[in-house]
mmCIF file of C-alpha atoms in Angstrom:
data_model
loop_
_atom_site.group_PDB
_atom_site.id
_atom_site.type_symbol
_atom_site.label_atom_id
_atom_site.label_comp_id
_atom_site.label_asym_id
_atom_site.label_seq_id
_atom_site.Cartn_x
_atom_site.Cartn_y
_atom_site.Cartn_z
ATOM 1 C CA UNK A 1 41.150 -2.325 33.065
ATOM 2 C CA UNK A 2 39.286 -3.912 30.137
ATOM 3 C CA UNK A 3 41.274 -3.171 26.992
ATOM 4 C CA UNK A 4 38.135 -3.716 24.898
ATOM 5 C CA UNK A 5 36.161 -1.038 26.712
ATOM 6 C CA UNK A 6 34.881 1.520 24.194
ATOM 7 C CA UNK A 7 34.807 5.166 25.340
ATOM 8 C CA UNK A 8 31.256 6.431 25.759
ATOM 9 C CA UNK A 9 31.878 9.314 23.343
ATOM 10 C CA UNK A 10 32.914 6.911 20.568
ATOM 11 C CA UNK A 11 30.034 4.559 21.309
ATOM 12 C CA UNK A 12 27.621 7.459 21.153
ATOM 13 C CA UNK A 13 29.084 8.591 17.838
ATOM 14 C CA UNK A 14 28.832 5.079 16.392
ATOM 15 C CA UNK A 15 25.234 4.597 17.496
ATOM 16 C CA UNK A 16 24.275 8.067 16.293
ATOM 17 C CA UNK A 17 25.918 7.419 12.943
ATOM 18 C CA UNK A 18 24.101 4.115 12.606
ATOM 19 C CA UNK A 19 20.769 5.787 13.323
ATOM 20 C CA UNK A 20 21.470 8.501 10.738
ATOM 21 C CA UNK A 21 22.462 5.834 8.204
ATOM 22 C CA UNK A 22 19.282 3.916 8.951
ATOM 23 C CA UNK A 23 17.207 7.066 8.441
ATOM 24 C CA UNK A 24 19.022 7.742 5.157
ATOM 25 C CA UNK A 25 18.439 4.204 3.874
ATOM 26 C CA UNK A 26 14.824 4.209 5.036
ATOM 27 C CA UNK A 27 14.030 7.531 3.361
ATOM 28 C CA UNK A 28 13.253 9.704 6.370
ATOM 29 C CA UNK A 29 10.149 11.586 7.439
ATOM 30 C CA UNK A 30 7.564 13.190 5.185
ATOM 31 C CA UNK A 31 9.011 16.626 4.285
ATOM 32 C CA UNK A 32 5.592 18.235 3.846
ATOM 33 C CA UNK A 33 3.905 19.981 6.762
ATOM 34 C CA UNK A 34 0.614 20.359 4.872
ATOM 35 C CA UNK A 35 -2.637 19.669 6.691
ATOM 36 C CA UNK A 36 -5.811 18.147 5.231
ATOM 37 C CA UNK A 37 -8.369 19.662 7.575
ATOM 38 C CA UNK A 38 -11.838 18.329 6.767
ATOM 39 C CA UNK A 39 -10.754 16.144 3.856
ATOM 40 C CA UNK A 40 -12.081 12.586 3.699
ATOM 41 C CA UNK A 41 -9.493 9.813 3.403
ATOM 42 C CA UNK A 42 -9.987 6.060 2.932
ATOM 43 C CA UNK A 43 -7.102 3.755 3.891
ATOM 44 C CA UNK A 44 -7.473 0.040 3.154
ATOM 45 C CA UNK A 45 -5.813 -2.484 5.436
ATOM 46 C CA UNK A 46 -5.566 0.164 8.135
ATOM 47 C CA UNK A 47 -5.880 -1.973 11.264
ATOM 48 C CA UNK A 48 -2.131 -2.678 11.469
ATOM 49 C CA UNK A 49 1.308 -1.920 10.030
ATOM 50 C CA UNK A 50 1.817 0.722 7.356
ATOM 51 C CA UNK A 51 -1.907 1.222 6.857
ATOM 52 C CA UNK A 52 -2.570 2.023 10.506
ATOM 53 C CA UNK A 53 0.403 4.379 10.679
ATOM 54 C CA UNK A 54 -0.684 6.129 7.465
ATOM 55 C CA UNK A 55 -4.179 6.589 8.890
ATOM 56 C CA UNK A 56 -2.672 7.949 12.104
ATOM 57 C CA UNK A 57 -0.413 10.406 10.261
ATOM 58 C CA UNK A 58 -3.342 11.684 8.179
ATOM 59 C CA UNK A 59 -5.639 11.890 11.214
ATOM 60 C CA UNK A 60 -2.966 13.965 12.924
ATOM 61 C CA UNK A 61 -3.143 16.361 9.959
ATOM 62 C CA UNK A 62 -6.881 16.888 10.407
ATOM 63 C CA UNK A 63 -8.404 14.398 7.972
ATOM 64 C CA UNK A 64 -11.737 12.618 8.251
ATOM 65 C CA UNK A 65 -10.337 9.072 8.200
ATOM 66 C CA UNK A 66 -12.113 5.873 7.182
ATOM 67 C CA UNK A 67 -10.293 2.657 8.074
ATOM 68 C CA UNK A 68 -11.343 -0.067 5.616
ATOM 69 C CA UNK A 69 -10.540 -3.544 6.959
ATOM 70 C CA UNK A 70 -11.695 -7.145 6.838
ATOM 71 C CA UNK A 71 -11.467 -7.801 10.592
ATOM 72 C CA UNK A 72 -13.856 -5.340 12.231
ATOM 73 C CA UNK A 73 -12.708 -6.096 15.790
ATOM 74 C CA UNK A 74 -9.124 -5.127 14.906
ATOM 75 C CA UNK A 75 -10.353 -2.217 12.793
ATOM 76 C CA UNK A 76 -12.440 -0.757 15.632
ATOM 77 C CA UNK A 77 -9.488 -1.167 18.013
ATOM 78 C CA UNK A 78 -7.179 0.626 15.562
ATOM 79 C CA UNK A 79 -9.673 3.470 15.098
ATOM 80 C CA UNK A 80 -9.906 3.832 18.884
ATOM 81 C CA UNK A 81 -6.098 3.926 19.180
ATOM 82 C CA UNK A 82 -5.825 6.606 16.503
ATOM 83 C CA UNK A 83 -8.594 8.733 18.016
ATOM 84 C CA UNK A 84 -6.899 8.558 21.403
ATOM 85 C CA UNK A 85 -3.432 9.365 20.090
ATOM 86 C CA UNK A 86 -4.392 12.193 17.727
ATOM 87 C CA UNK A 87 -7.454 13.573 19.565
ATOM 88 C CA UNK A 88 -9.137 13.515 16.155
ATOM 89 C CA UNK A 89 -12.549 11.921 16.654
ATOM 90 C CA UNK A 90 -13.322 11.797 12.939
ATOM 91 C CA UNK A 91 -11.749 8.337 12.593
ATOM 92 C CA UNK A 92 -14.142 5.516 11.769
ATOM 93 C CA UNK A 93 -14.003 1.806 10.933
ATOM 94 C CA UNK A 94 -15.777 0.201 7.975
ATOM 95 C CA UNK A 95 -15.752 -3.408 6.844
ATOM 96 C CA UNK A 96 -14.038 -4.176 3.548
ATOM 97 C CA UNK A 97 -12.895 -7.628 2.445
ATOM 98 C CA UNK A 98 -10.799 -7.223 -0.705
ATOM 99 C CA UNK A 99 -11.007 -10.969 -1.307
ATOM 100 C CA UNK A 100 -14.742 -10.592 -1.956
ATOM 101 C CA UNK A 101 -16.218 -8.652 -4.872
ATOM 102 C CA UNK A 102 -19.537 -8.589 -2.992
ATOM 103 C CA UNK A 103 -17.905 -6.953 0.039
ATOM 104 C CA UNK A 104 -16.128 -4.394 -2.157
ATOM 105 C CA UNK A 105 -19.373 -3.425 -3.884
ATOM 106 C CA UNK A 106 -21.192 -3.123 -0.548
ATOM 107 C CA UNK A 107 -18.421 -0.967 0.918
ATOM 108 C CA UNK A 108 -18.342 1.323 -2.130
ATOM 109 C CA UNK A 109 -22.136 1.675 -2.156
ATOM 110 C CA UNK A 110 -22.093 2.722 1.507
ATOM 111 C CA UNK A 111 -19.337 5.277 0.916
ATOM 112 C CA UNK A 112 -21.165 6.749 -2.073
ATOM 113 C CA UNK A 113 -24.385 7.002 -0.054
ATOM 114 C CA UNK A 114 -22.955 8.336 3.211
ATOM 115 C CA UNK A 115 -19.911 10.427 2.305
ATOM 116 C CA UNK A 116 -20.338 13.778 0.596
ATOM 117 C CA UNK A 117 -16.709 13.756 -0.619
ATOM 118 C CA UNK A 118 -13.717 11.419 -0.898
ATOM 119 C CA UNK A 119 -10.468 13.339 -1.355
ATOM 120 C CA UNK A 120 -7.848 10.632 -0.848
ATOM 121 C CA UNK A 121 -7.941 6.875 -1.452
ATOM 122 C CA UNK A 122 -4.928 4.936 -0.140
ATOM 123 C CA UNK A 123 -4.939 1.410 -1.572
ATOM 124 C CA UNK A 124 -2.660 -0.040 1.075
ATOM 125 C CA UNK A 125 -3.946 -3.530 1.948
ATOM 126 C CA UNK A 126 -1.964 -6.516 0.678
ATOM 127 C CA UNK A 127 -1.121 -10.160 1.157
ATOM 128 C CA UNK A 128 2.423 -11.402 0.571
ATOM 129 C CA UNK A 129 3.687 -14.848 -0.366
ATOM 130 C CA UNK A 130 0.764 -16.736 1.125
ATOM 131 C CA UNK A 131 0.032 -20.389 0.281
ATOM 132 C CA UNK A 132 -1.956 -21.141 -2.879
ATOM 133 C CA UNK A 133 -5.216 -19.691 -1.646
ATOM 134 C CA UNK A 134 -8.067 -18.300 -3.734
ATOM 135 C CA UNK A 135 -10.490 -15.483 -3.070
ATOM 136 C CA UNK A 136 -14.240 -15.868 -2.648
ATOM 137 C CA UNK A 137 -14.554 -15.362 -6.404
ATOM 138 C CA UNK A 138 -11.831 -17.846 -7.375
ATOM 139 C CA UNK A 139 -8.928 -15.474 -8.042
ATOM 140 C CA UNK A 140 -5.397 -16.301 -6.909
ATOM 141 C CA UNK A 141 -5.252 -14.554 -3.524
ATOM 142 C CA UNK A 142 -2.325 -12.179 -4.109
ATOM 143 C CA UNK A 143 -3.590 -10.986 -7.497
ATOM 144 C CA UNK A 144 -7.143 -10.869 -6.133
ATOM 145 C CA UNK A 145 -6.400 -8.713 -3.087
ATOM 146 C CA UNK A 146 -3.363 -6.696 -4.157
ATOM 147 C CA UNK A 147 -4.629 -5.798 -7.621
ATOM 148 C CA UNK A 148 -8.152 -6.891 -8.593
ATOM 149 C CA UNK A 149 -9.800 -5.884 -5.313
ATOM 150 C CA UNK A 150 -8.304 -2.402 -5.397
ATOM 151 C CA UNK A 151 -8.992 -2.152 -9.143
ATOM 152 C CA UNK A 152 -12.708 -2.680 -8.536
ATOM 153 C CA UNK A 153 -12.832 -0.475 -5.433
ATOM 154 C CA UNK A 154 -11.108 2.418 -7.190
ATOM 155 C CA UNK A 155 -13.343 2.230 -10.232
ATOM 156 C CA UNK A 156 -16.488 2.147 -8.100
ATOM 157 C CA UNK A 157 -15.340 5.283 -6.234
ATOM 158 C CA UNK A 158 -14.100 7.224 -9.274
ATOM 159 C CA UNK A 159 -17.205 9.373 -9.685
ATOM 160 C CA UNK A 160 -17.033 10.365 -6.008
ATOM 161 C CA UNK A 161 -13.316 11.159 -6.321
ATOM 162 C CA UNK A 162 -13.939 13.237 -9.467
ATOM 163 C CA UNK A 163 -16.708 15.168 -7.713
ATOM 164 C CA UNK A 164 -14.263 15.877 -4.871
ATOM 165 C CA UNK A 165 -11.388 17.068 -7.083
ATOM 166 C CA UNK A 166 -8.627 17.870 -6.564
ATOM 167 C CA UNK A 167 -8.311 14.364 -5.170
ATOM 168 C CA UNK A 168 -5.653 11.663 -5.025
ATOM 169 C CA UNK A 169 -5.311 7.902 -5.326
ATOM 170 C CA UNK A 170 -2.225 6.247 -3.840
ATOM 171 C CA UNK A 171 -1.452 2.638 -4.778
ATOM 172 C CA UNK A 172 1.068 0.710 -2.691
ATOM 173 C CA UNK A 173 3.244 -1.466 -4.894
ATOM 174 C CA UNK A 174 6.680 -2.872 -4.077
ATOM 175 C CA UNK A 175 10.221 -2.951 -5.381
ATOM 176 C CA UNK A 176 9.380 -6.629 -6.025
ATOM 177 C CA UNK A 177 7.445 -5.502 -9.120
ATOM 178 C CA UNK A 178 10.745 -5.443 -11.029
ATOM 179 C CA UNK A 179 10.830 -9.258 -10.820
ATOM 180 C CA UNK A 180 7.217 -9.539 -11.947
ATOM 181 C CA UNK A 181 5.721 -10.580 -15.272
ATOM 182 C CA UNK A 182 2.079 -10.484 -16.340
ATOM 183 C CA UNK A 183 1.162 -13.937 -17.666
ATOM 184 C CA UNK A 184 -2.075 -13.308 -19.525
ATOM 185 C CA UNK A 185 -2.397 -17.012 -20.329
ATOM 186 C CA UNK A 186 -2.480 -17.918 -16.638
ATOM 187 C CA UNK A 187 -3.064 -14.849 -14.465
ATOM 188 C CA UNK A 188 -4.603 -16.932 -11.692
ATOM 189 C CA UNK A 189 -2.048 -19.759 -11.612
ATOM 190 C CA UNK A 190 -4.503 -22.431 -12.744
ATOM 191 C CA UNK A 191 -2.151 -24.101 -15.249
ATOM 192 C CA UNK A 192 1.316 -23.748 -13.705
ATOM 193 C CA UNK A 193 2.858 -25.019 -10.496
ATOM 194 C CA UNK A 194 2.221 -22.295 -7.942
ATOM 195 C CA UNK A 195 5.154 -20.025 -7.121
ATOM 196 C CA UNK A 196 4.134 -17.747 -4.247
ATOM 197 C CA UNK A 197 7.026 -15.319 -4.777
ATOM 198 C CA UNK A 198 6.367 -14.971 -8.524
ATOM 199 C CA UNK A 199 2.655 -14.502 -7.821
ATOM 200 C CA UNK A 200 3.439 -11.684 -5.387
ATOM 201 C CA UNK A 201 5.759 -9.983 -7.881
ATOM 202 C CA UNK A 202 3.107 -10.270 -10.627
ATOM 203 C CA UNK A 203 0.490 -8.696 -8.347
ATOM 204 C CA UNK A 204 2.731 -5.751 -7.505
ATOM 205 C CA UNK A 205 3.651 -5.212 -11.159
ATOM 206 C CA UNK A 206 -0.076 -5.182 -11.898
ATOM 207 C CA UNK A 207 -0.477 -2.346 -9.368
ATOM 208 C CA UNK A 208 2.042 -0.155 -11.233
ATOM 209 C CA UNK A 209 0.487 -0.959 -14.625
ATOM 210 C CA UNK A 210 -2.967 -0.135 -13.232
ATOM 211 C CA UNK A 211 -1.610 3.184 -11.956
ATOM 212 C CA UNK A 212 -0.152 4.051 -15.372
ATOM 213 C CA UNK A 213 -3.339 3.262 -17.299
ATOM 214 C CA UNK A 214 -5.621 4.924 -14.759
ATOM 215 C CA UNK A 215 -3.568 8.127 -14.886
ATOM 216 C CA UNK A 216 -4.172 8.301 -18.639
ATOM 217 C CA UNK A 217 -7.913 7.825 -18.175
ATOM 218 C CA UNK A 218 -8.049 10.511 -15.472
ATOM 219 C CA UNK A 219 -6.378 13.291 -17.443
ATOM 220 C CA UNK A 220 -8.284 16.546 -17.038
ATOM 221 C CA UNK A 221 -10.442 15.299 -14.142
ATOM 222 C CA UNK A 222 -8.442 16.759 -11.246
ATOM 223 C CA UNK A 223 -7.853 13.261 -9.867
ATOM 224 C CA UNK A 224 -4.266 12.024 -9.702
ATOM 225 C CA UNK A 225 -2.929 8.519 -9.103
ATOM 226 C CA UNK A 226 0.576 7.413 -8.175
ATOM 227 C CA UNK A 227 2.213 4.167 -7.061
ATOM 228 C CA UNK A 228 4.923 3.721 -4.463
ATOM 229 C CA UNK A 229 7.321 1.311 -2.835
ATOM 230 C CA UNK A 230 7.185 2.108 0.892
ATOM 231 C CA UNK A 231 10.296 0.134 1.752
ATOM 232 C CA UNK A 232 10.625 -3.132 3.627
ATOM 233 C CA UNK A 233 8.887 -2.783 6.973
ATOM 234 C CA UNK A 234 8.466 -4.810 10.136
ATOM 235 C CA UNK A 235 4.773 -5.609 9.716
ATOM 236 C CA UNK A 236 2.406 -8.575 9.639
ATOM 237 C CA UNK A 237 2.645 -8.581 5.827
ATOM 238 C CA UNK A 238 5.711 -10.833 5.975
ATOM 239 C CA UNK A 239 4.087 -13.477 8.180
ATOM 240 C CA UNK A 240 4.069 -16.088 5.393
ATOM 241 C CA UNK A 241 7.741 -15.656 4.465
ATOM 242 C CA UNK A 242 9.167 -17.361 7.557
ATOM 243 C CA UNK A 243 11.500 -14.439 8.238
ATOM 244 C CA UNK A 244 10.079 -13.730 11.679
ATOM 245 C CA UNK A 245 10.504 -17.312 12.925
ATOM 246 C CA UNK A 246 13.896 -18.014 11.376
ATOM 247 C CA UNK A 247 16.817 -18.270 13.823
ATOM 248 C CA UNK A 248 19.198 -17.466 10.950
ATOM 249 C CA UNK A 249 17.266 -14.319 10.106
ATOM 250 C CA UNK A 250 17.061 -13.200 13.721
ATOM 251 C CA UNK A 251 20.686 -13.675 14.731
ATOM 252 C CA UNK A 252 22.785 -13.680 11.565
ATOM 253 C CA UNK A 253 20.888 -11.077 9.563
ATOM 254 C CA UNK A 254 19.486 -9.160 12.519
ATOM 255 C CA UNK A 255 21.965 -6.236 12.391
ATOM 256 C CA UNK A 256 21.427 -5.890 8.609
ATOM 257 C CA UNK A 257 17.656 -5.910 9.053
ATOM 258 C CA UNK A 258 17.939 -3.235 11.741
ATOM 259 C CA UNK A 259 19.649 -0.972 9.226
ATOM 260 C CA UNK A 260 17.512 -1.782 6.182
ATOM 261 C CA UNK A 261 14.057 -2.648 7.542
ATOM 262 C CA UNK A 262 11.772 0.253 8.416
ATOM 263 C CA UNK A 263 9.410 0.670 11.303
ATOM 264 C CA UNK A 264 5.752 0.925 10.206
ATOM 265 C CA UNK A 265 5.866 4.603 11.191
ATOM 266 C CA UNK A 266 8.762 5.334 8.840
ATOM 267 C CA UNK A 267 7.297 3.151 6.079
ATOM 268 C CA UNK A 268 4.090 5.211 6.236
ATOM 269 C CA UNK A 269 5.904 8.438 5.341
ATOM 270 C CA UNK A 270 5.796 7.961 1.531
ATOM 271 C CA UNK A 271 2.021 7.323 1.580
ATOM 272 C CA UNK A 272 1.564 10.380 3.776
ATOM 273 C CA UNK A 273 3.739 12.459 1.453
ATOM 274 C CA UNK A 274 1.801 11.452 -1.668
ATOM 275 C CA UNK A 275 -1.469 12.178 0.124
ATOM 276 C CA UNK A 276 -0.698 15.678 1.403
ATOM 277 C CA UNK A 277 2.275 17.319 -0.336
ATOM 278 C CA UNK A 278 1.249 20.521 -2.084
ATOM 279 C CA UNK A 279 4.191 20.213 -4.489
ATOM 280 C CA UNK A 280 2.664 16.974 -5.845
ATOM 281 C CA UNK A 281 -0.548 18.682 -6.934
ATOM 282 C CA UNK A 282 -1.177 17.500 -10.505
ATOM 283 C CA UNK A 283 1.595 14.869 -10.453
ATOM 284 C CA UNK A 284 0.129 11.624 -11.770
ATOM 285 C CA UNK A 285 1.085 8.250 -13.237
ATOM 286 C CA UNK A 286 4.414 8.170 -11.406
ATOM 287 C CA UNK A 287 6.215 5.557 -9.315
ATOM 288 C CA UNK A 288 7.894 6.589 -6.069
ATOM 289 C CA UNK A 289 10.597 4.672 -4.253
ATOM 290 C CA UNK A 290 10.130 6.013 -0.767
ATOM 291 C CA UNK A 291 9.931 9.796 -1.057
ATOM 292 C CA UNK A 292 11.652 10.005 -4.446
ATOM 293 C CA UNK A 293 10.180 9.561 -7.907
ATOM 294 C CA UNK A 294 11.944 6.751 -9.753
ATOM 295 C CA UNK A 295 11.557 4.900 -13.032
ATOM 296 C CA UNK A 296 9.747 1.579 -12.560
ATOM 297 C CA UNK A 297 10.626 -1.668 -14.331
ATOM 298 C CA UNK A 298 10.416 -1.581 -18.169
ATOM 299 C CA UNK A 299 7.350 -3.870 -18.256
ATOM 300 C CA UNK A 300 5.605 -1.475 -15.858
ATOM 301 C CA UNK A 301 5.826 1.222 -18.548
ATOM 302 C CA UNK A 302 4.534 -0.937 -21.406
ATOM 303 C CA UNK A 303 1.406 0.879 -22.595
ATOM 304 C CA UNK A 304 -0.033 -2.135 -24.422
ATOM 305 C CA UNK A 305 0.433 -4.437 -21.435
ATOM 306 C CA UNK A 306 -1.258 -1.834 -19.212
ATOM 307 C CA UNK A 307 -4.233 -1.543 -21.566
ATOM 308 C CA UNK A 308 -4.582 -5.303 -21.908
ATOM 309 C CA UNK A 309 -4.381 -5.790 -18.133
ATOM 310 C CA UNK A 310 -7.073 -3.145 -17.621
ATOM 311 C CA UNK A 311 -9.417 -4.891 -20.037
ATOM 312 C CA UNK A 312 -8.800 -8.298 -18.484
ATOM 313 C CA UNK A 313 -9.163 -6.950 -14.947
ATOM 314 C CA UNK A 314 -12.458 -5.268 -15.835
ATOM 315 C CA UNK A 315 -13.718 -8.549 -17.308
ATOM 316 C CA UNK A 316 -12.712 -10.547 -14.234
ATOM 317 C CA UNK A 317 -14.371 -8.217 -11.702
ATOM 318 C CA UNK A 318 -17.454 -7.654 -13.839
ATOM 319 C CA UNK A 319 -17.119 -3.969 -14.664
#
C-alpha cells in the first residue's frame, strides 16, 4: 500500500478549497442579475480576452452589442461565436483601430449616423509592454491606444451618450497605474530611453486621471464614468511580456498563477458589473478593483494633473 496515497475525500476538500480561494482572490461573479434589454453597448477590443467575454456577458443580458476591433476577420468570428452562444442576433462587428485617429473618427461618425442610442461604452482595448512602437499619428503605442485613442473616441461619442442618458462609460485601467507617473515633458518617450513597463504604467494612470476629469465634466448629464482594474487574466494582452513562453513561469510559478490569474470570463465580471448594476446608477468618477470600489494611487486623484492631462490630450488628438 502506498503510504503517500491521499484519501479521495481529503483530495476533494483540498481541490474544492483551492477553487474557493481562487474565486475569492479573483473577485467572483457579477452579483447583479440586471438585464439591459434593447440597450446599445460598444466594447472596444472585443475580438478576444476580456473584451470578448464582456461582450458575451452583455449580449446574454439582452444588449445590442457592437464589437469594435482592428482585425475585422477576428471581430466577425467573435461576433458569430457570441451570437451562437447567446442566441442574441443583435451582435455586430465594426472596424476600429485605436492607433489611428482617422479610424477613430470614421468609427464614431458611423455610430453617430447609424445608431439611435448608445447606452454603454466599454473602453476595453489595450496594448501591454510592447516594443517601442508608435501609432499612425506618431504617439507612443501604449499611451496612444490605451489612453489617447479612447480619449478621442469617448469625446466624439459624448453627445450620443448624453442623448441616451442614463448611460455609462467604463474605462479599463490596471493596478499597474500605481507605479505610473505622467511625464508632461516627454509623454511620448521621445527624449528618454524607452522603458516599456513604465510606459504601460503611465498609460494606465492616464486612464484613471481621464476618468476623474471626465466625471467632473459630466455632472448633471446623466452619463457616468468609472475606471476599473479587472485583475490579471490569461489573455493575449500579455504576449509581449514573455510570461507565456518562459519555462520558469510555466513550471515554477504555475501553481501561483493558477491561484492568482483569472480566466477571461472571470476578469470580465467587473466590466459587466459596472455596465449593468442598478445599485451603481449615478456612481461616477470612481476606481474599482474587481467588484469593489477602492482608492486609486495618490497621483490618480491629483485634480491639477488630471486637468493638465486633459488639455494636453485634447491638443494631441486635435479636439
